[in-house]
CSV table of C-alpha atoms and ligand atoms in Angstrom, one decimal:
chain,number,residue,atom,x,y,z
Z,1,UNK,CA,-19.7,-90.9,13.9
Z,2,UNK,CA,-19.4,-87.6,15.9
Z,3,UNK,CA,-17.7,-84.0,14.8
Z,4,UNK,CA,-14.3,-84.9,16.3
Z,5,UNK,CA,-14.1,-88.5,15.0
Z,6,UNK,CA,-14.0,-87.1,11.3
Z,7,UNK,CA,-11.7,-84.6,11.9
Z,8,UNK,CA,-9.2,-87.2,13.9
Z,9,UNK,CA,-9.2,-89.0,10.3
Z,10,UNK,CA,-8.7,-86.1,8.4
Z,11,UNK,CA,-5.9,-84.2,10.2
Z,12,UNK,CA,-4.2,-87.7,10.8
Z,13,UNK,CA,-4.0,-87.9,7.1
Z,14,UNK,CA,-4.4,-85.0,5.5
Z,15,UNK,CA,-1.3,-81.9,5.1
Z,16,UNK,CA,-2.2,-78.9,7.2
Z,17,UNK,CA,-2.0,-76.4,5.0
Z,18,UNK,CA,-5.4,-75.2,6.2
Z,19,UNK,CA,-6.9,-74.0,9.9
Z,20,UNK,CA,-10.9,-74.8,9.2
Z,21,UNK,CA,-13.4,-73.9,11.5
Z,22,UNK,CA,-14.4,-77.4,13.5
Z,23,UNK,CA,-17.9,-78.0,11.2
Z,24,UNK,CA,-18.0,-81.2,9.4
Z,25,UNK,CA,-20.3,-80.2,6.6
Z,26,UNK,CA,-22.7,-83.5,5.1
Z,27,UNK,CA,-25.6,-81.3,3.4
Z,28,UNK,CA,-26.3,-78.3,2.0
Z,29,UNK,CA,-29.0,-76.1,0.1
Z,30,UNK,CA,-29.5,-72.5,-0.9
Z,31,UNK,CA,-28.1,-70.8,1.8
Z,32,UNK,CA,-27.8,-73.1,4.7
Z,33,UNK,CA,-25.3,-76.1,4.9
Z,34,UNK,CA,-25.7,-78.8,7.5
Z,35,UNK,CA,-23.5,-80.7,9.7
Z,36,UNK,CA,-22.9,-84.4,10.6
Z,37,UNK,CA,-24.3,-83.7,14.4
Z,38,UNK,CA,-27.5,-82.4,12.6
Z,39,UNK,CA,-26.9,-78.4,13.2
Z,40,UNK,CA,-28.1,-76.5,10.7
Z,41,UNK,CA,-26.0,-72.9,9.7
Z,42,UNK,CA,-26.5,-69.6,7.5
Z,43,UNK,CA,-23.3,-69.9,5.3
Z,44,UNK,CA,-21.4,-66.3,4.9
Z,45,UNK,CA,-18.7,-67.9,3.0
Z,46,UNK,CA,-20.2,-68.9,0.0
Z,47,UNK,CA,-16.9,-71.3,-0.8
Z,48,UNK,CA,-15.1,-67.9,-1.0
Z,49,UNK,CA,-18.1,-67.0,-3.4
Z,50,UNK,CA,-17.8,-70.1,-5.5
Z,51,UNK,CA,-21.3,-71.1,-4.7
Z,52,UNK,CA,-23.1,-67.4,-5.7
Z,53,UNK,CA,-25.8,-69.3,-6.8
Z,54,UNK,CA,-26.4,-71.5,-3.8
Z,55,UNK,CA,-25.1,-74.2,-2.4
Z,56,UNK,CA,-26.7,-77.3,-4.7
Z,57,UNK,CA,-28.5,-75.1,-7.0
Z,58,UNK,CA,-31.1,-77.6,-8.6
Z,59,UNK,CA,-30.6,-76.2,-12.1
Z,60,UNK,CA,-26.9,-76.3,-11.5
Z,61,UNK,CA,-26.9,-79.6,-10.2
Z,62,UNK,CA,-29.0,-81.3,-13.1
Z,63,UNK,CA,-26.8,-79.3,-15.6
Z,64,UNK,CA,-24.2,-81.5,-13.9
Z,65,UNK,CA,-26.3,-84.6,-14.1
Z,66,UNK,CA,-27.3,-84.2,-17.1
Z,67,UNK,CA,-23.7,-83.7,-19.1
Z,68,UNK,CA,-22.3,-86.3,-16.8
Z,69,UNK,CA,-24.7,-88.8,-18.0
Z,70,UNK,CA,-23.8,-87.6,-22.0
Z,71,UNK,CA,-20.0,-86.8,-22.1
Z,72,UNK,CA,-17.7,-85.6,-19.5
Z,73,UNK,CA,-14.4,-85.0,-21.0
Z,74,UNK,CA,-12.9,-85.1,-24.7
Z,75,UNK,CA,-9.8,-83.0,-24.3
Z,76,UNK,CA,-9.4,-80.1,-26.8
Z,77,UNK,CA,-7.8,-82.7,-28.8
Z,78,UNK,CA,-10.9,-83.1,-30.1
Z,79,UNK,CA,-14.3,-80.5,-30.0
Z,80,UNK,CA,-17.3,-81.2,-28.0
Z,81,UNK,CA,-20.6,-79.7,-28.4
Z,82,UNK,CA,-20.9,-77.3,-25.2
Z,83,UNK,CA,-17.4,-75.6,-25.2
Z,84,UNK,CA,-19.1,-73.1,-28.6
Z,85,UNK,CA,-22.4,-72.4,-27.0
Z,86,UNK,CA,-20.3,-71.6,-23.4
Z,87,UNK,CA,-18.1,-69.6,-25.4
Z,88,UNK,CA,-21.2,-67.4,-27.6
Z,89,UNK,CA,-23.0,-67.0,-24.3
Z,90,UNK,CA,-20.0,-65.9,-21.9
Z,91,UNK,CA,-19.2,-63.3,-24.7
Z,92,UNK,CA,-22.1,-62.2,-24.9
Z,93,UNK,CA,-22.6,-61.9,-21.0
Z,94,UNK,CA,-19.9,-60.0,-20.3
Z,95,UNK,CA,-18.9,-58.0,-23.7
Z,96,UNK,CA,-15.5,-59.8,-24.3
Z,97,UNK,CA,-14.5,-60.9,-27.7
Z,98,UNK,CA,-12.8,-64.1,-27.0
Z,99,UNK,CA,-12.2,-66.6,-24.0
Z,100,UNK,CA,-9.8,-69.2,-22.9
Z,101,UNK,CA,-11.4,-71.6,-20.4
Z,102,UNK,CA,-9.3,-73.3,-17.5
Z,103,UNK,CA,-9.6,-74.7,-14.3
Z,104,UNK,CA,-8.5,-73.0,-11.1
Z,105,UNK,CA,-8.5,-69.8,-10.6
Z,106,UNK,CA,-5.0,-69.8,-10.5
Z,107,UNK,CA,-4.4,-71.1,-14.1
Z,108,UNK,CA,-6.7,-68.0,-15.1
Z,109,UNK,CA,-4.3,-65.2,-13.4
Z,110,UNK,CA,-1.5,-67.4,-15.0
Z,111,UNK,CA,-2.9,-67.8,-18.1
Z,112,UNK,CA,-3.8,-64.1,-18.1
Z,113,UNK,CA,0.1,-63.5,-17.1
Z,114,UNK,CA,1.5,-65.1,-20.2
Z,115,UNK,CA,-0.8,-63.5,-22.8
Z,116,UNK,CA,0.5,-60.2,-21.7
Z,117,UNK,CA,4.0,-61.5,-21.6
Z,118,UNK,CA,3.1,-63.2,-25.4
Z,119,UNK,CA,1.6,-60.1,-26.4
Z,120,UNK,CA,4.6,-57.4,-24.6
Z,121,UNK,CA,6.6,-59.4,-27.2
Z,122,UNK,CA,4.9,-60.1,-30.2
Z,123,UNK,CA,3.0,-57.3,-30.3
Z,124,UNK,CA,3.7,-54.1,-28.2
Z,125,UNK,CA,7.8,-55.5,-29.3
Z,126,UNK,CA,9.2,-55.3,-25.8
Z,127,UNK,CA,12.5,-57.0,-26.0
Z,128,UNK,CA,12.3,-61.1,-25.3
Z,129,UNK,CA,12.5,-61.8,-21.9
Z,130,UNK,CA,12.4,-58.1,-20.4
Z,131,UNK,CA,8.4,-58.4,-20.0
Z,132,UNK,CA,7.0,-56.3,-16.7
Z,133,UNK,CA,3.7,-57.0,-14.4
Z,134,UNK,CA,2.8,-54.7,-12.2
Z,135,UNK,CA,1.2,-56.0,-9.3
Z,136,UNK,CA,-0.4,-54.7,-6.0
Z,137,UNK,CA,0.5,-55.2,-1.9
Z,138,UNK,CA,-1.5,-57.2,-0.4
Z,139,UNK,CA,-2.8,-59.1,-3.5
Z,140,UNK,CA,-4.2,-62.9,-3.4
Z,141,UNK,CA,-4.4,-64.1,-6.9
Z,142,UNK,CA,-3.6,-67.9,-6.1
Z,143,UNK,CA,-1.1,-69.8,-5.0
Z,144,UNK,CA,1.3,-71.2,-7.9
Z,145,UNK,CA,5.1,-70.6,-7.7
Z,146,UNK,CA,4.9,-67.6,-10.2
Z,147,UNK,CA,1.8,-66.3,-8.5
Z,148,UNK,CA,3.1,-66.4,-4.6
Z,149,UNK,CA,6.5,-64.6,-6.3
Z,150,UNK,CA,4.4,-61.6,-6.8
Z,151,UNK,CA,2.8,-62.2,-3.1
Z,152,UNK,CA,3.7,-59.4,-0.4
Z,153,UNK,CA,2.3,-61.9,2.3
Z,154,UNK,CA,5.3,-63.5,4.1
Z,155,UNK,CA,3.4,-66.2,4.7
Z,156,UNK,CA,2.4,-67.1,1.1
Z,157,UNK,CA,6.1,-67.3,-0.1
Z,158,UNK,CA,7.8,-68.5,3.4
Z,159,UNK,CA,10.5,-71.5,2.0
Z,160,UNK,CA,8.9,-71.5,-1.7
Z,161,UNK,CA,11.4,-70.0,-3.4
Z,162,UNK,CA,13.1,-69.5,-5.7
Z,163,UNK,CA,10.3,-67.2,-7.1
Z,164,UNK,CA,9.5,-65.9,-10.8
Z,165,UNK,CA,11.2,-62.8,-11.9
Z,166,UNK,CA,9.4,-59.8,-13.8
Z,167,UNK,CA,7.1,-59.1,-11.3
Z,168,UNK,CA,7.2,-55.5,-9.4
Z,169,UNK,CA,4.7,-54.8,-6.6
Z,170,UNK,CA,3.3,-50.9,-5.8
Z,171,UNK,CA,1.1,-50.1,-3.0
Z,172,UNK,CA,-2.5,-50.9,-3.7
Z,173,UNK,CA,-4.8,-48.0,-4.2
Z,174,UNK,CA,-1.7,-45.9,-5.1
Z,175,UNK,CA,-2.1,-43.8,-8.5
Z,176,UNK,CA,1.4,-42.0,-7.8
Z,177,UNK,CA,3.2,-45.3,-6.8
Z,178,UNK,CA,1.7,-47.2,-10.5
Z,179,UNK,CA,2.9,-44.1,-12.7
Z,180,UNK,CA,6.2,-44.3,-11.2
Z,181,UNK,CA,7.0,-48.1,-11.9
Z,182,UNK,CA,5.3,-47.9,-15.2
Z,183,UNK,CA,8.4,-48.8,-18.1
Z,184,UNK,CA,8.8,-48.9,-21.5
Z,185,UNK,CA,9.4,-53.0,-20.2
Z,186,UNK,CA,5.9,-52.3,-18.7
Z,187,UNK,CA,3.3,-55.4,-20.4
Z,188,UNK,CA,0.4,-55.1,-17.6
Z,189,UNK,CA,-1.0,-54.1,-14.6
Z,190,UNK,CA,-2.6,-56.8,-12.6
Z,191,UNK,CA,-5.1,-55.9,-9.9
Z,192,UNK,CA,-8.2,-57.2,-7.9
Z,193,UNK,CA,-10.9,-54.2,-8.1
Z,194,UNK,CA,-11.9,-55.2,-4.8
Z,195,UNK,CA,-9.5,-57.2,-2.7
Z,196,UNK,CA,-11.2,-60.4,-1.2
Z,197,UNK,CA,-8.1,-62.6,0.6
Z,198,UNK,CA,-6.7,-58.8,1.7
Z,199,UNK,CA,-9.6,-58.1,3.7
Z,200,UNK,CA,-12.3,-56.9,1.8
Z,201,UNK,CA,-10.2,-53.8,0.6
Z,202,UNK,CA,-12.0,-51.5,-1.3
Z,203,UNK,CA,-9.7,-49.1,-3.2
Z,204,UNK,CA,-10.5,-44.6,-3.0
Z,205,UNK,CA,-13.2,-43.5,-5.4
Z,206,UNK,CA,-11.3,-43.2,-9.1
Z,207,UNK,CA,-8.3,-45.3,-8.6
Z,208,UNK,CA,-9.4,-48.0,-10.7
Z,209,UNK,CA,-10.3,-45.4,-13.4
Z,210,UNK,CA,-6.9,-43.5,-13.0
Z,211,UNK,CA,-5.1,-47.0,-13.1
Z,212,UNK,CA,-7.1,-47.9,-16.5
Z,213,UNK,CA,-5.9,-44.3,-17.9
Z,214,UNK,CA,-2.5,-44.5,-16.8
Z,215,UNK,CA,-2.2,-48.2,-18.8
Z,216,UNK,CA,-4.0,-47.0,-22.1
Z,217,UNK,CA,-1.5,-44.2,-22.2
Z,218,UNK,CA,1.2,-46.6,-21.9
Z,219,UNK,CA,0.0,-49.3,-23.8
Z,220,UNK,CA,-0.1,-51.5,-20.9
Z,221,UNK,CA,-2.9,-54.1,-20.4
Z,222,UNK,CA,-4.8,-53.8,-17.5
Z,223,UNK,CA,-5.6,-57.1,-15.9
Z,224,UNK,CA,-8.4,-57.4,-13.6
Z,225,UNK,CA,-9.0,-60.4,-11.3
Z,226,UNK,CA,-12.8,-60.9,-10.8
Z,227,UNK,CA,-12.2,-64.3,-9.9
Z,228,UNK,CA,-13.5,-63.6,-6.1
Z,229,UNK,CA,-15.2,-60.0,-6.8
Z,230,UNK,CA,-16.9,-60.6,-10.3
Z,231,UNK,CA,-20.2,-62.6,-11.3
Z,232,UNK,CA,-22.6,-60.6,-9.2
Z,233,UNK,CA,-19.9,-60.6,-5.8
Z,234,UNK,CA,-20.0,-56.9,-5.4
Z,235,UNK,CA,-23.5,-56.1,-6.4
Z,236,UNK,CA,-22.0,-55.7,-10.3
Z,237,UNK,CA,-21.9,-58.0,-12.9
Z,238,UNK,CA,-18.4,-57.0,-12.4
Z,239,UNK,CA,-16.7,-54.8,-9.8
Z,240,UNK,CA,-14.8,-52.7,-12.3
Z,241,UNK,CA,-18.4,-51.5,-13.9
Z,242,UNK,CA,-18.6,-48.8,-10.7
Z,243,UNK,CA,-15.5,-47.4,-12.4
Z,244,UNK,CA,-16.9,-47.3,-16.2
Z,245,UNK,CA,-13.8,-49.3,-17.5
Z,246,UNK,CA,-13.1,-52.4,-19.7
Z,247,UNK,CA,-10.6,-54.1,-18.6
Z,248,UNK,CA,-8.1,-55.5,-21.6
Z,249,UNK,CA,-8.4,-58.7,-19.8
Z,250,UNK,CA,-10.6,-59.9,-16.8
Z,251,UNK,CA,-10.0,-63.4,-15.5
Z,252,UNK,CA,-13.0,-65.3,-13.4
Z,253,UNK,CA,-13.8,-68.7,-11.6
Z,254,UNK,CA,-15.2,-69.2,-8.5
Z,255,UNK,CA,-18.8,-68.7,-9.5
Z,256,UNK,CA,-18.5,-69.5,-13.2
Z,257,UNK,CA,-18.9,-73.0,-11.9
Z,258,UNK,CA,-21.5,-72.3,-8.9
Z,259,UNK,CA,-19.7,-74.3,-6.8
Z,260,UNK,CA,-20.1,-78.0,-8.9
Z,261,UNK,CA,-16.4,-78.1,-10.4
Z,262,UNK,CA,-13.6,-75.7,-10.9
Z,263,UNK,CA,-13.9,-73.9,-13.8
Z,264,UNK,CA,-12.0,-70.6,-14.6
Z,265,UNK,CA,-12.0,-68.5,-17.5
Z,266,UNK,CA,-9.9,-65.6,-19.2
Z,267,UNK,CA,-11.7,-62.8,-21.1
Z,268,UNK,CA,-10.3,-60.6,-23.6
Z,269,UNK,CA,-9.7,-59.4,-26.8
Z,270,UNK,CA,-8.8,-61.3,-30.2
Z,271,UNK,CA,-5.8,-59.7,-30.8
Z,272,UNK,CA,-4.5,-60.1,-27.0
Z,273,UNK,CA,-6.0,-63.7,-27.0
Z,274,UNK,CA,-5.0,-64.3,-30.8
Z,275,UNK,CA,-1.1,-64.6,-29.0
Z,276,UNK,CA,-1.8,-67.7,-28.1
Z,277,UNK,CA,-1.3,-70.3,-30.9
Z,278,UNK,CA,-2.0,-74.2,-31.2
Z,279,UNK,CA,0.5,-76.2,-28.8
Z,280,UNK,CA,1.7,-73.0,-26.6
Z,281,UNK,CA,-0.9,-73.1,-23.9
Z,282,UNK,CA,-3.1,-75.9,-22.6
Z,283,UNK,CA,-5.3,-78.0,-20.1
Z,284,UNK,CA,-6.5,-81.6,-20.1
Z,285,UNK,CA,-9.7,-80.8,-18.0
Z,286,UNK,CA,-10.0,-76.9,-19.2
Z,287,UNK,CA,-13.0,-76.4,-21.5
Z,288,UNK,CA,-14.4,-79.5,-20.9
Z,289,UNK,CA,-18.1,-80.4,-22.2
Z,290,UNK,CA,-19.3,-81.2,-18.2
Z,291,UNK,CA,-17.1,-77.6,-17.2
Z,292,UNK,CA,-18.7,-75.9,-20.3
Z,293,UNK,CA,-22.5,-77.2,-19.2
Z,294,UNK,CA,-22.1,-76.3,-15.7
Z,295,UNK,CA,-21.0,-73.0,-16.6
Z,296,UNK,CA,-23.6,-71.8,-19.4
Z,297,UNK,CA,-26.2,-72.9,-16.6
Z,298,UNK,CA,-24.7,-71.2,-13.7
Z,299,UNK,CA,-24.4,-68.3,-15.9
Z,300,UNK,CA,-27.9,-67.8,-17.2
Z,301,UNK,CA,-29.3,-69.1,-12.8
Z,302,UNK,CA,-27.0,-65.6,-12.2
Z,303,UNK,CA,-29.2,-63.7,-15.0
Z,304,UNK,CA,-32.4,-65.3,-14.8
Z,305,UNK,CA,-32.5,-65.0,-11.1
Z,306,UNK,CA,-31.4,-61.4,-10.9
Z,307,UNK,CA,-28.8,-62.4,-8.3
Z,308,UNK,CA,-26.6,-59.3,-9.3
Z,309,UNK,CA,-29.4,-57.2,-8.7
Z,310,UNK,CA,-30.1,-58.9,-5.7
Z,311,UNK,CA,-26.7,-58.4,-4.5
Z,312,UNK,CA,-26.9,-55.2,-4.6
Z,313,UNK,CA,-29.7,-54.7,-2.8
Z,314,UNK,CA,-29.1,-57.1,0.3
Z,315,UNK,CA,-25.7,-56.1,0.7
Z,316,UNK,CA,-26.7,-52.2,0.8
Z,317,UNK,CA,-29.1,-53.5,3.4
Z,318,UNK,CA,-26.5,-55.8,5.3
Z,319,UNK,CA,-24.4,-53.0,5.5
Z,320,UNK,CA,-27.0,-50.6,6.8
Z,321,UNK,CA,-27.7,-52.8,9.4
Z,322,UNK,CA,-24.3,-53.8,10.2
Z,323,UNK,CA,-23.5,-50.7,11.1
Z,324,UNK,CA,-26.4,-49.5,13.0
Z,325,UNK,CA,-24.8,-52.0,15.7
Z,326,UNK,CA,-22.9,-50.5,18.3
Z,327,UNK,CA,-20.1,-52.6,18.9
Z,328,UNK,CA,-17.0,-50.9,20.5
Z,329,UNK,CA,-14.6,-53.8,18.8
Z,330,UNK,CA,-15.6,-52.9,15.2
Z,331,UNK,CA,-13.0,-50.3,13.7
Z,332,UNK,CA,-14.6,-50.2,9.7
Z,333,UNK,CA,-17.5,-51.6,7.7
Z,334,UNK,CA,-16.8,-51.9,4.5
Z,335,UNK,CA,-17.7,-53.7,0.8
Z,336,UNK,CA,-19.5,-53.1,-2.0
Z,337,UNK,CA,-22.9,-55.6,-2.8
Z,338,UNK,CA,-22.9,-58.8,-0.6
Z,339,UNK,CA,-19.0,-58.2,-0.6
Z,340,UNK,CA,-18.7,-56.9,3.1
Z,341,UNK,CA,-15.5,-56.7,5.6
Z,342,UNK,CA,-16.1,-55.8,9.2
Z,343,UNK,CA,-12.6,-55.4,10.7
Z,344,UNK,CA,-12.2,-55.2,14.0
Z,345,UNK,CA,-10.0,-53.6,16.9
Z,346,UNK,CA,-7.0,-54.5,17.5
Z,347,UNK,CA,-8.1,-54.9,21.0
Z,348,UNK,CA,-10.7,-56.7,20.2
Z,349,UNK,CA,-8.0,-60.0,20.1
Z,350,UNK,CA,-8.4,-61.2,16.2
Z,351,UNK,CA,-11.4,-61.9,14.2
Z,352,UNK,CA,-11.2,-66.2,14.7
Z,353,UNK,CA,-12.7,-65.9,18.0
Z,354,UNK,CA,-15.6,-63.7,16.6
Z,355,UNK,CA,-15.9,-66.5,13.7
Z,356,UNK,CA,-16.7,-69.6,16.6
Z,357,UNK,CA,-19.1,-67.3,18.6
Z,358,UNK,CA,-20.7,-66.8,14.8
Z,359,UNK,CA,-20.9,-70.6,14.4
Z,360,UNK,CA,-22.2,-71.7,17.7
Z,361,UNK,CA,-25.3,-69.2,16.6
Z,362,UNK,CA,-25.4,-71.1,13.6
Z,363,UNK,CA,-23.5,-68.5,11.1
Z,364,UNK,CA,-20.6,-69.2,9.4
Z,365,UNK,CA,-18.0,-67.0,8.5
Z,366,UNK,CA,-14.1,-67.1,7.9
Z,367,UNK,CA,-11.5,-64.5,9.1
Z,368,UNK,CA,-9.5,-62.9,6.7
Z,369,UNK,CA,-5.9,-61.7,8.4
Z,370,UNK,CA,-6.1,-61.3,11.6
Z,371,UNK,CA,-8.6,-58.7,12.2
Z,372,UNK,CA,-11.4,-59.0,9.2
Z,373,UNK,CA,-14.6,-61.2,9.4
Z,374,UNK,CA,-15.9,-61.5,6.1
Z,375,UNK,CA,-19.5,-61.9,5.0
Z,376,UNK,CA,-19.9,-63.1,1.8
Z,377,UNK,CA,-23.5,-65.5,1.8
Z,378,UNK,CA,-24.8,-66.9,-1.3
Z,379,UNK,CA,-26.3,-64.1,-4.0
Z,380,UNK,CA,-30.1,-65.8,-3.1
Z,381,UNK,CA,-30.1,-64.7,0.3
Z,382,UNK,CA,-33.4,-63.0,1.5
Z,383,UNK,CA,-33.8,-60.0,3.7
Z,384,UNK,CA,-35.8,-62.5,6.0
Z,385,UNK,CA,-32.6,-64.7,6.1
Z,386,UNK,CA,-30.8,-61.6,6.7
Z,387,UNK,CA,-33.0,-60.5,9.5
Z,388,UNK,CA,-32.9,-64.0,11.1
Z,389,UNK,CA,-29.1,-63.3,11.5
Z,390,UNK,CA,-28.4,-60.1,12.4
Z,391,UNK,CA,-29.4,-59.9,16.1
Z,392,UNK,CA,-27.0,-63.0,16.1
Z,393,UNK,CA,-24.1,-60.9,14.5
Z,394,UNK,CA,-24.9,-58.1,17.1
Z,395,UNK,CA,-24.9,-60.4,20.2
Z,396,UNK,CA,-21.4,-61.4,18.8
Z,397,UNK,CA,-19.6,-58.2,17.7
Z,398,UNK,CA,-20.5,-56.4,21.1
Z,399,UNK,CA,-19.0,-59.5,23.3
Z,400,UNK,CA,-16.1,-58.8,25.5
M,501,PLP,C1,-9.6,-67.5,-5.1
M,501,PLP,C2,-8.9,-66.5,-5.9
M,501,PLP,C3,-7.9,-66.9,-6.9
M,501,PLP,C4,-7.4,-68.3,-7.0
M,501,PLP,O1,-8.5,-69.2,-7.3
M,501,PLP,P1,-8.2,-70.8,-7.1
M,501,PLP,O2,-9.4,-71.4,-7.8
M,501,PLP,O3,-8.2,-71.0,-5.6
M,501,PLP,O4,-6.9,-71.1,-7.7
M,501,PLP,C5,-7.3,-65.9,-7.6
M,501,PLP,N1,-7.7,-64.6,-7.5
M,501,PLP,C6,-8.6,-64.2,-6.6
M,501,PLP,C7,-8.9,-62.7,-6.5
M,501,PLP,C8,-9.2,-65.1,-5.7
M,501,PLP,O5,-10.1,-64.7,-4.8
């Protein structure tokens, strides 16, 4: 079987609720994923950074094995004998006092949403019902009813609704426009400290700080979503650490699971956690013994492998090099670790055609919008790898 005959199965069966580029993917390992014609590509994507790690790292995958062959699921109707050690070692990773393990990363940012609504109530006594979350333009935090209600993308919400109420959205990277909307109703401020779906948005120098201050004076939690920026993404542990804050509750995925099995995870406090009480929140698959394994291993392949560190360093270089090309269709280069968006002109007639040059030089990458390539590889890429690619990148961001 050829390219097209897989893809004449898939899109006469499957919903098209996504536009992939035409690579049917039957291999993959470290950095480089293979197709079913044989062709052999540098992945950029890194499953939206789900695979930080590497695609198939073995460690990961015999984590995986391992488990799968002991227990796979108990529900938290009863306790299994990974969830504590995933919980000590995440805490102790990141510096959070408590954690509530899901899924998606969706249930995360929803999970996250109704602890501050819980705690606006029970705790800060905003009247039932009355709750407040601030949000950001151009956010991407999932796509569940509640979550797209807060979307500023037409498209996310286009014949969805009707949406959730108590969300307000301010202009991201705007200190002024957040002290403005802040109430006495006011329960959070949710934000991505770098935007990933938006493009690859970094936000000025300070605002995250600014943001953080404006909430503590308020008593408003800030929410961060690291689900795309966090676990070594931006060349940080977390992306908020360039701003010297603590978020009151950061919510990851993606790379908590390198890739093997969706796994997300909401960090906080006790008290803000502590809302939550037996039978008012839940998952049948969240916190599950094969989940927790994968995770404690994909966690300590991030440490023990210095992929943070690593990120930082190759996506400094990456950058360097990106823009020492002189392309005349490039308007900005921008990120922070191996978190890079190059947007283009608008004359330079949207990013997808950029992405298929990519791929028929063996690189893949995935527009964001219209105008943004992203390049996100897996946190174990080399500077050789790097080098192997870039006079491939250059050919392709000075075509006509
Ligand atoms: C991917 C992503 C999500 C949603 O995660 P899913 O696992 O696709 O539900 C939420 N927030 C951010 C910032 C993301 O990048």
């Amino acid at each position: 079987m050829l390219t097209k005959d897989f893809i004449e199965i898939e899109d006469k069966y499957g919903a098209h609720n996504y536009h992939p580029l035409d690579v049917v993917i039957n291999k993959a390992e470290g950095v480089w994923v293979y197709d079913v014609d044989g062709n052999k590509y540098l992945d950029c994507l890194a499953a939206y950074s789900a695979v930080n790690q590497g695609h198939c790292h073995p460690r990961i995958v015999n984590a995986l094995k391992n488990q799968a062959e002991k227990v796979t699921l108990t529900s938290r109707a009863f306790r299994n004998d990974q969830l504590p050690f995933f919980y000590k070692e995440v805490c102790e990773l990141t510096g959070y006092e408590s954690v509530l393990p899901m899924n998606s990363g969706a249930e995360g940012v929803e999970t996250a949403l109704k602890a501050a609504r819980k705690w606006g109530y029970k705790i800060k006594g905003v009247e039932e019902n009355k709750g407040e979350i601030i949000t950001c333009t151009n956010n991407f935090a999932g796509r569940t009813i509640s979550i797209i209600s807060f979307s500023s993308v037409p498209e996310y919400k286009d014949g969805f609704g009707p949406f959730t109420p108590g969300f307000k959205i301010i202009e991201y990277g705007n200190i002024e426009a957040l002290e403005k909307e802040i109430t006495n109703n006011t329960v959070a401020f949710l934000v991505e400290p770098i935007q990933g779906e938006g493009g690859v948005i970094v936000p000025p120098d300070g605002y995250l700080k600014k943001a953080f201050d404006l909430c503590k004076k308020n008593n408003v939690l800030f929410i961060a979503d690291e689900i795309q920026s966090g676990l070594g993404r931006s060349g940080k542990l977390f992306a908020f650490e360039y701003e010297n804050i603590r978020p009151d509750i950061t919510i990851i995925g993606k790379a908590l699971s390198g890739g093997c099995y969706p796994i997300s995870a909401v960090l906080s406090s006790k008290e803000i956690l502590g809302v939550f009480r037996p039978g008012d929140h839940g998952s049948t698959f969240g916190g599950s013994p094969l989940a927790a394994a994968i995770a404690r291993e994909s966690l300590k392949v991030l440490v023990e492998e210095k992929l943070v560190e690593n990120s930082f360093n190759m996506g400094k270089y990456f950058r360097e090099k990106l823009r020492a090309i002189n392309s005349k269709n490039v308007k900005e280069i921008r990120g922070k670790g191996l978190f890079i968006g190059v947007e283009l002109k608008h004359e330079a007639k949207g990013a997808r055609r950029f992405c298929e040059a990519l791929m028929a030089r063996g690189i893949l990458c995935k527009e964001t919008h219209e105008d943004v390539i992203r390049f996100a590889p897996p946190l174990i890429i080399t500077k050789e790898q790097l080098d192997w690619a870039l006079p491939k990148i250059a050919e392709v961001l000075t075509m006509e």
